[in-house]
PDB file of C-alpha atoms in Angstrom:
ATOM      1  CA  MET A   1      -2.133 -18.194 317.994  1.00 44.00           C
ATOM      2  CA  GLY A   2      -4.617 -15.540 316.838  1.00 43.00           C
ATOM      3  CA  GLY A   3      -6.628 -15.908 320.057  1.00 44.00           C
ATOM      4  CA  THR A   4      -3.582 -15.407 322.198  1.00 43.00           C
ATOM      5  CA  GLY A   5      -2.622 -12.212 320.296  1.00 42.00           C
ATOM      6  CA  ALA A   6      -6.111 -10.788 320.793  1.00 41.00           C
ATOM      7  CA  CYS A   7      -5.897 -11.644 324.470  1.00 40.00           C
ATOM      8  CA  ASN A   8      -2.501  -9.956 324.795  1.00 41.00           C
ATOM      9  CA  SER A   9      -3.822  -6.864 323.009  1.00 40.00           C
ATOM     10  CA  LEU A  10      -6.769  -6.580 325.415  1.00 40.00           C
ATOM     11  CA  LEU A  11      -4.499  -7.142 328.356  1.00 41.00           C
ATOM     12  CA  SER A  12      -2.056  -4.432 327.312  1.00 44.00           C
ATOM     13  CA  ASN A  13      -4.875  -1.900 326.867  1.00 45.00           C
ATOM     14  CA  ASP A  14      -6.201  -2.671 330.323  1.00 48.00           C
ATOM     15  CA  VAL A  15      -2.772  -2.443 331.893  1.00 52.00           C
ATOM     16  CA  VAL A  16      -1.870   0.875 330.162  1.00 51.00           C
ATOM     17  CA  PRO A  17      -5.065   2.984 330.173  1.00 72.00           C
ATOM     18  CA  VAL A  18      -3.058   6.126 330.964  1.00 73.00           C
ATOM     19  CA  PRO A  19      -0.500   7.852 328.691  1.00 71.00           C
ATOM     20  CA  SER A  20       2.608   5.693 328.493  1.00 75.00           C
ATOM     21  CA  GLY A  21       4.696   8.475 326.934  1.00 80.00           C
ATOM     22  CA  PRO A  22       5.658  11.671 328.797  1.00 84.00           C
ATOM     23  CA  PRO A  23       4.944  15.193 327.509  1.00 86.00           C
ATOM     24  CA  ARG A  24       7.689  16.214 325.085  1.00 85.00           C
ATOM     25  CA  LYS A  25       9.914  19.244 324.588  1.00 88.00           C
ATOM     26  CA  VAL A  26       9.607  20.344 328.186  1.00 90.00           C
ATOM     27  CA  GLU A  27      11.366  23.688 328.681  1.00 91.00           C
ATOM     28  CA  VAL A  28      11.680  25.883 331.773  1.00 92.00           C
ATOM     29  CA  GLU A  29      12.846  29.503 331.902  1.00 91.00           C
ATOM     30  CA  ALA A  30      13.078  32.032 334.726  1.00 87.00           C
ATOM     31  CA  VAL A  31      10.614  34.912 334.358  1.00 85.00           C
ATOM     32  CA  ASN A  32      11.857  36.863 337.379  1.00 82.00           C
ATOM     33  CA  SER A  33      13.091  36.200 340.913  1.00 84.00           C
ATOM     34  CA  THR A  34       9.863  34.416 341.983  1.00 87.00           C
ATOM     35  CA  ALA A  35       8.368  32.952 338.777  1.00 91.00           C
ATOM     36  CA  VAL A  36       9.244  30.367 336.114  1.00 92.00           C
ATOM     37  CA  LYS A  37       7.585  29.580 332.758  1.00 92.00           C
ATOM     38  CA  VAL A  38       7.150  25.882 331.934  1.00 92.00           C
ATOM     39  CA  SER A  39       6.291  24.893 328.349  1.00 90.00           C
ATOM     40  CA  TRP A  40       5.742  21.493 326.702  1.00 88.00           C
ATOM     41  CA  ARG A  41       4.010  19.497 323.954  1.00 84.00           C
ATOM     42  CA  SER A  42       1.717  16.506 324.301  1.00 81.00           C
ATOM     43  CA  PRO A  43       3.004  12.910 324.310  1.00 80.00           C
ATOM     44  CA  VAL A  44       3.334  11.239 320.910  1.00 76.00           C
ATOM     45  CA  PRO A  45      -0.150  10.141 319.687  1.00 73.00           C
ATOM     46  CA  ASN A  46       0.436   6.357 319.869  1.00 72.00           C
ATOM     47  CA  LYS A  47       1.356   6.677 323.558  1.00 74.00           C
ATOM     48  CA  GLN A  48      -1.587   8.843 324.628  1.00 69.00           C
ATOM     49  CA  HIS A  49      -4.037   5.908 325.122  1.00 69.00           C
ATOM     50  CA  GLY A  50      -7.157   8.017 325.128  1.00 69.00           C
ATOM     51  CA  GLN A  51      -8.002  11.679 325.057  1.00 75.00           C
ATOM     52  CA  ILE A  52      -5.694  13.832 327.135  1.00 78.00           C
ATOM     53  CA  ARG A  53      -7.847  15.869 329.508  1.00 80.00           C
ATOM     54  CA  GLY A  54      -5.096  17.919 331.109  1.00 85.00           C
ATOM     55  CA  TYR A  55      -1.584  18.198 332.498  1.00 89.00           C
ATOM     56  CA  GLN A  56       0.099  18.422 335.869  1.00 89.00           C
ATOM     57  CA  VAL A  57       3.316  20.306 336.557  1.00 92.00           C
ATOM     58  CA  HIS A  58       5.198  18.860 339.571  1.00 92.00           C
ATOM     59  CA  TYR A  59       7.982  20.874 341.151  1.00 94.00           C
ATOM     60  CA  VAL A  60      10.154  20.736 344.246  1.00 93.00           C
ATOM     61  CA  ARG A  61      12.897  22.863 345.764  1.00 92.00           C
ATOM     62  CA  MET A  62      16.402  21.398 345.428  1.00 91.00           C
ATOM     63  CA  GLU A  63      19.399  21.733 347.720  1.00 89.00           C
ATOM     64  CA  ASN A  64      22.767  20.125 346.939  1.00 87.00           C
ATOM     65  CA  GLY A  65      21.104  17.984 344.271  1.00 84.00           C
ATOM     66  CA  GLU A  66      18.447  16.602 346.648  1.00 87.00           C
ATOM     67  CA  PRO A  67      14.724  17.434 346.887  1.00 87.00           C
ATOM     68  CA  LYS A  68      13.988  19.626 349.911  1.00 88.00           C
ATOM     69  CA  GLY A  69      10.564  20.272 351.429  1.00 85.00           C
ATOM     70  CA  GLN A  70       7.118  19.443 350.073  1.00 87.00           C
ATOM     71  CA  PRO A  71       6.671  18.695 346.355  1.00 88.00           C
ATOM     72  CA  MET A  72       4.087  21.020 344.762  1.00 90.00           C
ATOM     73  CA  LEU A  73       1.633  20.527 341.949  1.00 90.00           C
ATOM     74  CA  LYS A  74      -0.195  22.753 339.449  1.00 90.00           C
ATOM     75  CA  ASP A  75      -2.983  21.410 337.245  1.00 87.00           C
ATOM     76  CA  ILE A  76      -4.042  22.646 333.805  1.00 84.00           C
ATOM     77  CA  MET A  77      -7.335  21.081 332.679  1.00 83.00           C
ATOM     78  CA  LEU A  78      -8.139  21.316 328.972  1.00 79.00           C
ATOM     79  CA  ALA A  79     -11.552  22.571 327.881  1.00 72.00           C
ATOM     80  CA  ASP A  80     -13.550  20.097 325.792  1.00 63.00           C
ATOM     81  CA  ALA A  81     -12.630  21.925 322.616  1.00 54.00           C
ATOM     82  CA  GLN A  82      -8.925  21.508 323.453  1.00 55.00           C
ATOM     83  CA  TRP A  83      -8.895  17.738 323.838  1.00 57.00           C
ATOM     84  CA  GLU A  84      -6.000  16.653 321.770  1.00 54.00           C
ATOM     85  CA  TYR A  85      -5.950  14.387 318.751  1.00 56.00           C
ATOM     86  CA  ASP A  86      -2.515  15.467 317.526  1.00 57.00           C
ATOM     87  CA  ASP A  87       0.853  16.351 319.042  1.00 60.00           C
ATOM     88  CA  THR A  88       1.521  19.848 317.683  1.00 68.00           C
ATOM     89  CA  THR A  89      -0.133  22.004 320.346  1.00 76.00           C
ATOM     90  CA  GLU A  90       2.202  23.907 322.645  1.00 83.00           C
ATOM     91  CA  HIS A  91       1.229  24.457 326.274  1.00 86.00           C
ATOM     92  CA  GLU A  92       2.712  26.738 328.888  1.00 88.00           C
ATOM     93  CA  MET A  93       2.155  27.651 332.501  1.00 89.00           C
ATOM     94  CA  ILE A  94       3.631  30.342 334.768  1.00 91.00           C
ATOM     95  CA  ILE A  95       4.582  28.992 338.194  1.00 90.00           C
ATOM     96  CA  SER A  96       4.783  31.897 340.657  1.00 89.00           C
ATOM     97  CA  GLY A  97       5.372  32.282 344.388  1.00 89.00           C
ATOM     98  CA  LEU A  98       8.876  30.761 344.219  1.00 90.00           C
ATOM     99  CA  GLN A  99      11.867  31.869 346.273  1.00 87.00           C
ATOM    100  CA  PRO A 100      14.593  34.082 344.741  1.00 85.00           C
ATOM    101  CA  GLU A 101      17.985  32.564 343.944  1.00 84.00           C
ATOM    102  CA  THR A 102      16.667  29.048 344.501  1.00 89.00           C
ATOM    103  CA  THR A 103      16.915  25.876 342.368  1.00 92.00           C
ATOM    104  CA  TYR A 104      13.775  23.883 341.505  1.00 94.00           C
ATOM    105  CA  SER A 105      13.141  20.625 339.671  1.00 93.00           C
ATOM    106  CA  PHE A 106      10.144  20.454 337.280  1.00 94.00           C
ATOM    107  CA  THR A 107       8.390  17.486 335.652  1.00 92.00           C
ATOM    108  CA  VAL A 108       5.190  17.372 333.581  1.00 92.00           C
ATOM    109  CA  THR A 109       2.618  14.561 333.203  1.00 90.00           C
ATOM    110  CA  ALA A 110      -0.438  14.210 330.973  1.00 86.00           C
ATOM    111  CA  TYR A 111      -3.643  12.616 332.256  1.00 86.00           C
ATOM    112  CA  THR A 112      -6.728  10.978 330.785  1.00 81.00           C
ATOM    113  CA  THR A 113      -9.946  10.035 332.567  1.00 79.00           C
ATOM    114  CA  LYS A 114      -8.039   6.964 333.788  1.00 79.00           C
ATOM    115  CA  GLY A 115      -5.316   8.897 335.591  1.00 78.00           C
ATOM    116  CA  ASP A 116      -1.791  10.324 335.310  1.00 80.00           C
ATOM    117  CA  GLY A 117       0.669   9.154 332.680  1.00 82.00           C
ATOM    118  CA  ALA A 118       4.424   8.975 332.519  1.00 82.00           C
ATOM    119  CA  ARG A 119       6.450  11.889 333.881  1.00 86.00           C
ATOM    120  CA  SER A 120       8.878  13.879 331.760  1.00 88.00           C
ATOM    121  CA  LYS A 121      12.542  13.902 332.748  1.00 90.00           C
ATOM    122  CA  PRO A 122      13.237  16.434 335.548  1.00 91.00           C
ATOM    123  CA  LYS A 123      14.340  19.885 334.412  1.00 90.00           C
ATOM    124  CA  LEU A 124      16.345  22.001 336.853  1.00 92.00           C
ATOM    125  CA  ILE A 125      16.271  25.794 336.923  1.00 91.00           C
ATOM    126  CA  SER A 126      17.376  28.493 339.350  1.00 89.00           C
ATOM    127  CA  THR A 127      15.290  31.616 339.889  1.00 89.00           C
ATOM    128  CA  THR A 128      17.122  34.909 339.568  1.00 85.00           C
ATOM    129  CA  GLY A 129      18.074  37.014 342.532  1.00 85.00           C
ATOM    130  CA  ALA A 130      15.567  39.605 343.696  1.00 85.00           C
ATOM    131  CA  VAL A 131      16.073  43.316 343.066  1.00 89.00           C
ATOM    132  CA  PRO A 132      15.467  45.773 345.924  1.00 92.00           C
ATOM    133  CA  GLY A 133      12.022  47.081 346.798  1.00 91.00           C
ATOM    134  CA  LYS A 134      11.050  50.741 346.444  1.00 93.00           C
ATOM    135  CA  PRO A 135      13.135  53.244 348.399  1.00 95.00           C
ATOM    136  CA  ARG A 136      11.313  55.824 350.508  1.00 95.00           C
ATOM    137  CA  LEU A 137      11.435  59.298 348.945  1.00 94.00           C
ATOM    138  CA  VAL A 138      10.727  62.806 350.253  1.00 94.00           C
ATOM    139  CA  ILE A 139      10.720  65.907 348.013  1.00 93.00           C
ATOM    140  CA  SER A 140      10.772  69.405 349.534  1.00 89.00           C
ATOM    141  CA  HIS A 141      10.456  72.422 347.263  1.00 76.00           C
ATOM    142  CA  THR A 142      12.693  75.150 348.585  1.00 70.00           C
ATOM    143  CA  GLN A 143      13.000  78.757 347.488  1.00 74.00           C
ATOM    144  CA  MET A 144      15.427  79.981 344.831  1.00 80.00           C
ATOM    145  CA  ASN A 145      14.258  77.465 342.200  1.00 86.00           C
ATOM    146  CA  THR A 146      15.600  74.357 343.942  1.00 90.00           C
ATOM    147  CA  ALA A 147      14.140  71.120 345.339  1.00 92.00           C
ATOM    148  CA  LEU A 148      15.656  69.014 348.122  1.00 93.00           C
ATOM    149  CA  ILE A 149      15.382  65.264 347.406  1.00 95.00           C
ATOM    150  CA  GLN A 150      15.926  62.919 350.384  1.00 96.00           C
ATOM    151  CA  TRP A 151      15.632  59.132 350.496  1.00 96.00           C
ATOM    152  CA  HIS A 152      15.896  56.103 352.758  1.00 95.00           C
ATOM    153  CA  PRO A 153      16.820  52.507 351.815  1.00 95.00           C
ATOM    154  CA  PRO A 154      14.053  50.040 350.814  1.00 94.00           C
ATOM    155  CA  VAL A 155      12.681  47.732 353.490  1.00 91.00           C
ATOM    156  CA  ASP A 156      13.656  44.725 351.334  1.00 87.00           C
ATOM    157  CA  THR A 157      17.147  45.037 349.869  1.00 89.00           C
ATOM    158  CA  PHE A 158      17.840  41.321 349.077  1.00 86.00           C
ATOM    159  CA  GLY A 159      21.522  41.726 349.781  1.00 86.00           C
ATOM    160  CA  PRO A 160      23.796  44.756 350.138  1.00 92.00           C
ATOM    161  CA  LEU A 161      22.747  47.890 348.273  1.00 94.00           C
ATOM    162  CA  GLN A 162      25.149  49.151 345.620  1.00 94.00           C
ATOM    163  CA  GLY A 163      23.629  52.569 344.959  1.00 95.00           C
ATOM    164  CA  TYR A 164      20.645  54.557 343.720  1.00 97.00           C
ATOM    165  CA  ARG A 165      19.415  56.012 340.419  1.00 97.00           C
ATOM    166  CA  LEU A 166      17.369  59.221 340.250  1.00 97.00           C
ATOM    167  CA  LYS A 167      15.454  60.418 337.185  1.00 96.00           C
ATOM    168  CA  PHE A 168      13.617  63.732 337.272  1.00 95.00           C
ATOM    169  CA  GLY A 169      12.201  66.420 335.025  1.00 94.00           C
ATOM    170  CA  ARG A 170       9.220  68.578 334.122  1.00 94.00           C
ATOM    171  CA  LYS A 171       6.071  66.573 333.371  1.00 92.00           C
ATOM    172  CA  ASP A 172       5.453  68.564 330.175  1.00 89.00           C
ATOM    173  CA  VAL A 173       8.973  68.007 328.779  1.00 89.00           C
ATOM    174  CA  ASP A 174      10.138  64.648 327.392  1.00 86.00           C
ATOM    175  CA  THR A 175      13.763  64.800 328.498  1.00 89.00           C
ATOM    176  CA  PHE A 176      14.637  63.645 332.029  1.00 92.00           C
ATOM    177  CA  THR A 177      17.875  64.122 333.947  1.00 94.00           C
ATOM    178  CA  THR A 178      19.375  60.832 335.201  1.00 96.00           C
ATOM    179  CA  MET A 179      21.856  60.695 338.084  1.00 95.00           C
ATOM    180  CA  GLU A 180      23.449  57.843 340.017  1.00 96.00           C
ATOM    181  CA  PHE A 181      24.508  57.895 343.670  1.00 96.00           C
ATOM    182  CA  SER A 182      26.483  55.600 345.956  1.00 95.00           C
ATOM    183  CA  GLU A 183      24.723  53.495 348.592  1.00 94.00           C
ATOM    184  CA  LYS A 184      26.003  55.919 351.263  1.00 95.00           C
ATOM    185  CA  GLU A 185      24.360  59.026 349.769  1.00 95.00           C
ATOM    186  CA  ASP A 186      20.853  59.964 350.876  1.00 95.00           C
ATOM    187  CA  HIS A 187      20.024  63.407 349.459  1.00 95.00           C
ATOM    188  CA  PHE A 188      20.472  65.714 346.486  1.00 95.00           C
ATOM    189  CA  THR A 189      19.482  69.301 345.681  1.00 93.00           C
ATOM    190  CA  ALA A 190      18.025  69.783 342.193  1.00 92.00           C
ATOM    191  CA  THR A 191      18.460  73.253 340.729  1.00 89.00           C
ATOM    192  CA  ASP A 192      16.624  74.986 337.865  1.00 87.00           C
ATOM    193  CA  ILE A 193      13.241  73.967 339.290  1.00 91.00           C
ATOM    194  CA  HIS A 194      10.874  76.300 337.427  1.00 91.00           C
ATOM    195  CA  LYS A 195       7.957  78.043 339.081  1.00 91.00           C
ATOM    196  CA  GLY A 196       4.491  77.115 337.868  1.00 92.00           C
ATOM    197  CA  ALA A 197       5.595  73.648 336.662  1.00 92.00           C
ATOM    198  CA  SER A 198       4.988  70.073 337.806  1.00 93.00           C
ATOM    199  CA  TYR A 199       7.973  67.760 338.269  1.00 94.00           C
ATOM    200  CA  VAL A 200       8.270  63.978 338.445  1.00 95.00           C
ATOM    201  CA  PHE A 201      10.988  62.274 340.516  1.00 96.00           C
ATOM    202  CA  ARG A 202      11.746  58.536 340.116  1.00 96.00           C
ATOM    203  CA  LEU A 203      14.181  56.800 342.464  1.00 96.00           C
ATOM    204  CA  SER A 204      15.311  53.159 342.421  1.00 96.00           C
ATOM    205  CA  ALA A 205      17.849  51.239 344.513  1.00 96.00           C
ATOM    206  CA  ARG A 206      20.369  48.724 343.130  1.00 94.00           C
ATOM    207  CA  ASN A 207      21.834  45.485 344.458  1.00 93.00           C
ATOM    208  CA  LYS A 208      24.053  42.946 342.670  1.00 89.00           C
ATOM    209  CA  VAL A 209      21.104  41.763 340.538  1.00 87.00           C
ATOM    210  CA  GLY A 210      20.111  45.200 339.269  1.00 89.00           C
ATOM    211  CA  PHE A 211      17.853  48.193 339.846  1.00 92.00           C
ATOM    212  CA  GLY A 212      14.560  47.627 341.655  1.00 91.00           C
ATOM    213  CA  GLU A 213      11.134  49.161 341.270  1.00 89.00           C
ATOM    214  CA  GLU A 214      10.985  52.949 341.128  1.00 94.00           C
ATOM    215  CA  MET A 215       9.415  55.093 343.820  1.00 95.00           C
ATOM    216  CA  VAL A 216       7.633  57.941 342.003  1.00 96.00           C
ATOM    217  CA  LYS A 217       6.792  61.334 343.528  1.00 95.00           C
ATOM    218  CA  GLU A 218       5.441  64.516 341.954  1.00 93.00           C
ATOM    219  CA  ILE A 219       5.585  68.119 343.077  1.00 92.00           C
ATOM    220  CA  SER A 220       3.821  71.150 341.641  1.00 91.00           C
ATOM    221  CA  VAL A 221       5.517  74.516 342.132  1.00 91.00           C
ATOM    222  CA  PRO A 222       3.089  77.484 342.491  1.00 92.00           C
ATOM    223  CA  GLU A 223       2.769  79.920 339.590  1.00 93.00           C
ATOM    224  CA  GLU A 224       4.278  83.390 339.623  1.00 94.00           C
ATOM    225  CA  VAL A 225       4.273  86.254 337.130  1.00 96.00           C
ATOM    226  CA  PRO A 226       6.737  85.666 334.265  1.00 97.00           C
ATOM    227  CA  SER A 227      10.285  86.704 335.105  1.00 95.00           C
ATOM    228  CA  GLY A 228      11.290  86.919 331.448  1.00 96.00           C
ATOM    229  CA  PHE A 229       9.908  88.683 328.378  1.00 97.00           C
ATOM    230  CA  PRO A 230       8.766  87.262 325.014  1.00 97.00           C
ATOM    231  CA  GLN A 231      11.634  86.576 322.632  1.00 97.00           C
ATOM    232  CA  ASN A 232      12.488  87.603 319.069  1.00 96.00           C
ATOM    233  CA  LEU A 233       9.771  90.215 318.430  1.00 96.00           C
ATOM    234  CA  HIS A 234       9.827  91.101 314.728  1.00 94.00           C
ATOM    235  CA  SER A 235       7.665  92.212 311.793  1.00 92.00           C
ATOM    236  CA  GLU A 236       6.524  89.608 309.269  1.00 86.00           C
ATOM    237  CA  SER A 237       4.989  92.075 306.807  1.00 88.00           C
ATOM    238  CA  SER A 238       3.577  95.586 306.616  1.00 90.00           C
ATOM    239  CA  THR A 239       1.286  97.813 304.520  1.00 93.00           C
ATOM    240  CA  SER A 240       0.728 101.563 304.699  1.00 93.00           C
ATOM    241  CA  THR A 241      -1.729 101.105 307.607  1.00 94.00           C
ATOM    242  CA  SER A 242      -0.777  97.777 309.271  1.00 94.00           C
ATOM    243  CA  VAL A 243       2.106  95.709 310.598  1.00 94.00           C
ATOM    244  CA  GLN A 244       1.999  91.968 311.294  1.00 95.00           C
ATOM    245  CA  LEU A 245       4.018  91.141 314.413  1.00 95.00           C
ATOM    246  CA  THR A 246       5.392  87.769 315.515  1.00 96.00           C
ATOM    247  CA  TRP A 247       7.281  86.732 318.664  1.00 96.00           C
ATOM    248  CA  GLN A 248       8.192  83.656 320.707  1.00 96.00           C
ATOM    249  CA  MET A 249       7.225  82.670 324.230  1.00 96.00           C
ATOM    250  CA  PRO A 250       9.511  83.657 327.119  1.00 97.00           C
ATOM    251  CA  LEU A 251      12.241  81.117 327.903  1.00 95.00           C
ATOM    252  CA  LEU A 252      10.850  77.991 329.599  1.00 93.00           C
ATOM    253  CA  ALA A 253      12.625  78.734 332.888  1.00 91.00           C
ATOM    254  CA  GLU A 254      11.210  82.278 332.924  1.00 94.00           C
ATOM    255  CA  ARG A 255       7.529  81.563 332.160  1.00 95.00           C
ATOM    256  CA  ASN A 256       6.733  80.638 335.786  1.00 95.00           C
ATOM    257  CA  GLY A 257       3.430  79.066 334.796  1.00 94.00           C
ATOM    258  CA  ILE A 258       1.024  78.799 331.861  1.00 94.00           C
ATOM    259  CA  ILE A 259       1.005  81.867 329.608  1.00 96.00           C
ATOM    260  CA  THR A 260      -2.627  83.014 329.512  1.00 96.00           C
ATOM    261  CA  LYS A 261      -2.264  86.140 327.306  1.00 96.00           C
ATOM    262  CA  TYR A 262       0.122  88.762 325.950  1.00 97.00           C
ATOM    263  CA  THR A 263      -0.052  92.555 325.997  1.00 97.00           C
ATOM    264  CA  ILE A 264       1.324  94.685 323.149  1.00 96.00           C
ATOM    265  CA  LEU A 265       2.231  98.321 323.838  1.00 95.00           C
ATOM    266  CA  TYR A 266       2.863 100.521 320.785  1.00 95.00           C
ATOM    267  CA  ARG A 267       3.116 104.203 319.921  1.00 94.00           C
ATOM    268  CA  ASP A 268       4.016 106.583 317.125  1.00 94.00           C
ATOM    269  CA  ILE A 269       7.610 107.604 317.994  1.00 92.00           C
ATOM    270  CA  ASN A 270       6.654 111.237 317.362  1.00 90.00           C
ATOM    271  CA  VAL A 271       3.899 111.115 319.993  1.00 87.00           C
ATOM    272  CA  ALA A 272       5.577 110.341 323.303  1.00 77.00           C
ATOM    273  CA  TYR A 273       2.618 110.164 325.670  1.00 80.00           C
ATOM    274  CA  GLN A 274      -0.099 108.229 323.852  1.00 81.00           C
ATOM    275  CA  PRO A 275       0.865 104.542 323.822  1.00 90.00           C
ATOM    276  CA  VAL A 276      -1.856 102.040 322.860  1.00 92.00           C
ATOM    277  CA  GLU A 277      -2.140  98.786 324.870  1.00 92.00           C
ATOM    278  CA  LEU A 278      -3.661  95.728 323.167  1.00 93.00           C
ATOM    279  CA  PRO A 279      -4.404  92.361 324.850  1.00 94.00           C
ATOM    280  CA  VAL A 280      -3.706  89.207 322.807  1.00 94.00           C
ATOM    281  CA  VAL A 281      -6.198  86.578 324.027  1.00 92.00           C
ATOM    282  CA  PRO A 282      -5.891  83.624 323.647  1.00 91.00           C
ATOM    283  CA  ALA A 283      -2.143  83.707 323.966  1.00 90.00           C
ATOM    284  CA  ASP A 284      -1.211  83.609 320.269  1.00 92.00           C
ATOM    285  CA  THR A 285       2.306  84.665 319.303  1.00 95.00           C
ATOM    286  CA  THR A 286       1.230  86.769 316.343  1.00 95.00           C
ATOM    287  CA  MET A 287      -0.847  89.941 316.006  1.00 94.00           C
ATOM    288  CA  THR A 288      -1.649  92.448 313.259  1.00 94.00           C
ATOM    289  CA  LEU A 289      -1.666  96.115 314.270  1.00 94.00           C
ATOM    290  CA  SER A 290      -4.071  97.960 311.989  1.00 93.00           C
ATOM    291  CA  GLY A 291      -5.347 101.534 311.658  1.00 93.00           C
ATOM    292  CA  LEU A 292      -1.809 102.900 311.615  1.00 94.00           C
ATOM    293  CA  LYS A 293      -0.588 106.047 309.864  1.00 93.00           C
ATOM    294  CA  PRO A 294       1.301 105.613 306.546  1.00 94.00           C
ATOM    295  CA  ASP A 295       5.038 106.197 306.358  1.00 93.00           C
ATOM    296  CA  THR A 296       5.327 106.327 310.140  1.00 94.00           C
ATOM    297  CA  THR A 297       7.726 104.666 312.598  1.00 94.00           C
ATOM    298  CA  TYR A 298       6.174 102.866 315.561  1.00 94.00           C
ATOM    299  CA  ASP A 299       7.774 101.716 318.781  1.00 94.00           C
ATOM    300  CA  VAL A 300       6.459  98.279 319.886  1.00 95.00           C
ATOM    301  CA  LYS A 301       7.039  95.960 322.868  1.00 96.00           C
ATOM    302  CA  VAL A 302       5.250  92.893 324.239  1.00 97.00           C
ATOM    303  CA  ARG A 303       4.874  91.149 327.621  1.00 97.00           C
ATOM    304  CA  ALA A 304       3.453  87.796 328.765  1.00 97.00           C
ATOM    305  CA  HIS A 305       0.944  87.074 331.546  1.00 97.00           C
ATOM    306  CA  THR A 306       0.278  84.065 333.775  1.00 96.00           C
ATOM    307  CA  SER A 307      -2.708  83.732 336.088  1.00 95.00           C
ATOM    308  CA  LYS A 308      -0.660  85.752 338.595  1.00 96.00           C
ATOM    309  CA  GLY A 309      -0.231  88.779 336.337  1.00 96.00           C
ATOM    310  CA  PRO A 310       2.096  90.314 333.733  1.00 97.00           C
ATOM    311  CA  GLY A 311       5.840  89.914 333.383  1.00 97.00           C
ATOM    312  CA  PRO A 312       8.321  92.480 332.058  1.00 97.00           C
ATOM    313  CA  TYR A 313       8.019  94.061 328.628  1.00 97.00           C
ATOM    314  CA  SER A 314      10.447  93.045 325.917  1.00 97.00           C
ATOM    315  CA  PRO A 315      12.949  95.629 324.655  1.00 96.00           C
ATOM    316  CA  SER A 316      11.332  98.061 322.195  1.00 94.00           C
ATOM    317  CA  VAL A 317      11.509  97.309 318.490  1.00 95.00           C
ATOM    318  CA  GLN A 318      10.735  99.893 315.813  1.00 94.00           C
ATOM    319  CA  PHE A 319       8.756  99.290 312.606  1.00 94.00           C
ATOM    320  CA  ARG A 320       7.796 101.673 309.797  1.00 93.00           C
ATOM    321  CA  THR A 321       4.614 101.515 307.770  1.00 94.00           C
ATOM    322  CA  LEU A 322       4.869 101.907 303.954  1.00 93.00           C
ATOM    323  CA  PRO A 323       4.085 105.154 302.145  1.00 93.00           C
ATOM    324  CA  VAL A 324       0.565 105.295 300.693  1.00 87.00           C
ATOM    325  CA  ASP A 325       1.607 104.663 297.087  1.00 73.00           C
ATOM    326  CA  GLN A 326       3.518 101.494 298.123  1.00 53.00           C
ATOM    327  CA  GLY A 327       0.871 100.128 300.423  1.00 43.00           C
ATOM    328  CA  ARG A 328      -1.627  99.150 297.762  1.00 46.00           C
TER     329      ARG A 328
END
């Protein structure tokens, strides 16, 4: 009897040199409209029958529950260091180049040097629908602080369009305006477009699946002189011969570019025709006037400059230096 058992054992090993168990825990999930992720674990160790050298993922398009077209195959060969002696390793593969809104059947097999083993049970999955491609976008800066935004539908819409989404704003400001339009609309005029600033426009089209990839355009509006004056000019402290002044930049919409410097104009209110002009470079928003007369009222105003020149002066503000005995 012993001889027969040995013979049967040899026979079974010769007949089953490939894995007799399929890969386990096969899962498939849609990544997007044209790709699927397949994951699995190795067959149980006593059904591997040798070292597993790699895996094959078989897949085929399905229609009405029947395979349609050519079956396809992707191979994942394990490096020597990955040859498996246990069954805990997880494997995954991204299968791309699939068709949107289409059902596929996936199976996985392990192979040894002797060949392919048993296939896993088929897993069915449907890819998601495709979102539209990028719309075409044209931005025209017009006068009077506006920009005309015009667009055309994407070449690939993957079904009827259901509308558009526009996001836009200054590049140097974090907050963007978001607007939605119907599929019939094809233009919009943005107001409050500041001179001397760069703007980003992002437009995407939507179908029943969702919004597609954004088309991104930038425009840079030429600089001008500031149209507004520095804000909130006031005195922080004073002595008998000095006054420390502080102010804020002009309003964002009125800067019309990068502020390169400020000019302070000041005079003793009793001396009408001898104002002193001081440049503030770099464009700090604080300045100490020194060499002043004690116990004297001064009239002060400030203006901002861009590379194009100066803007208007702020309204005058009056400050008084301390008497000599209080200025120490």
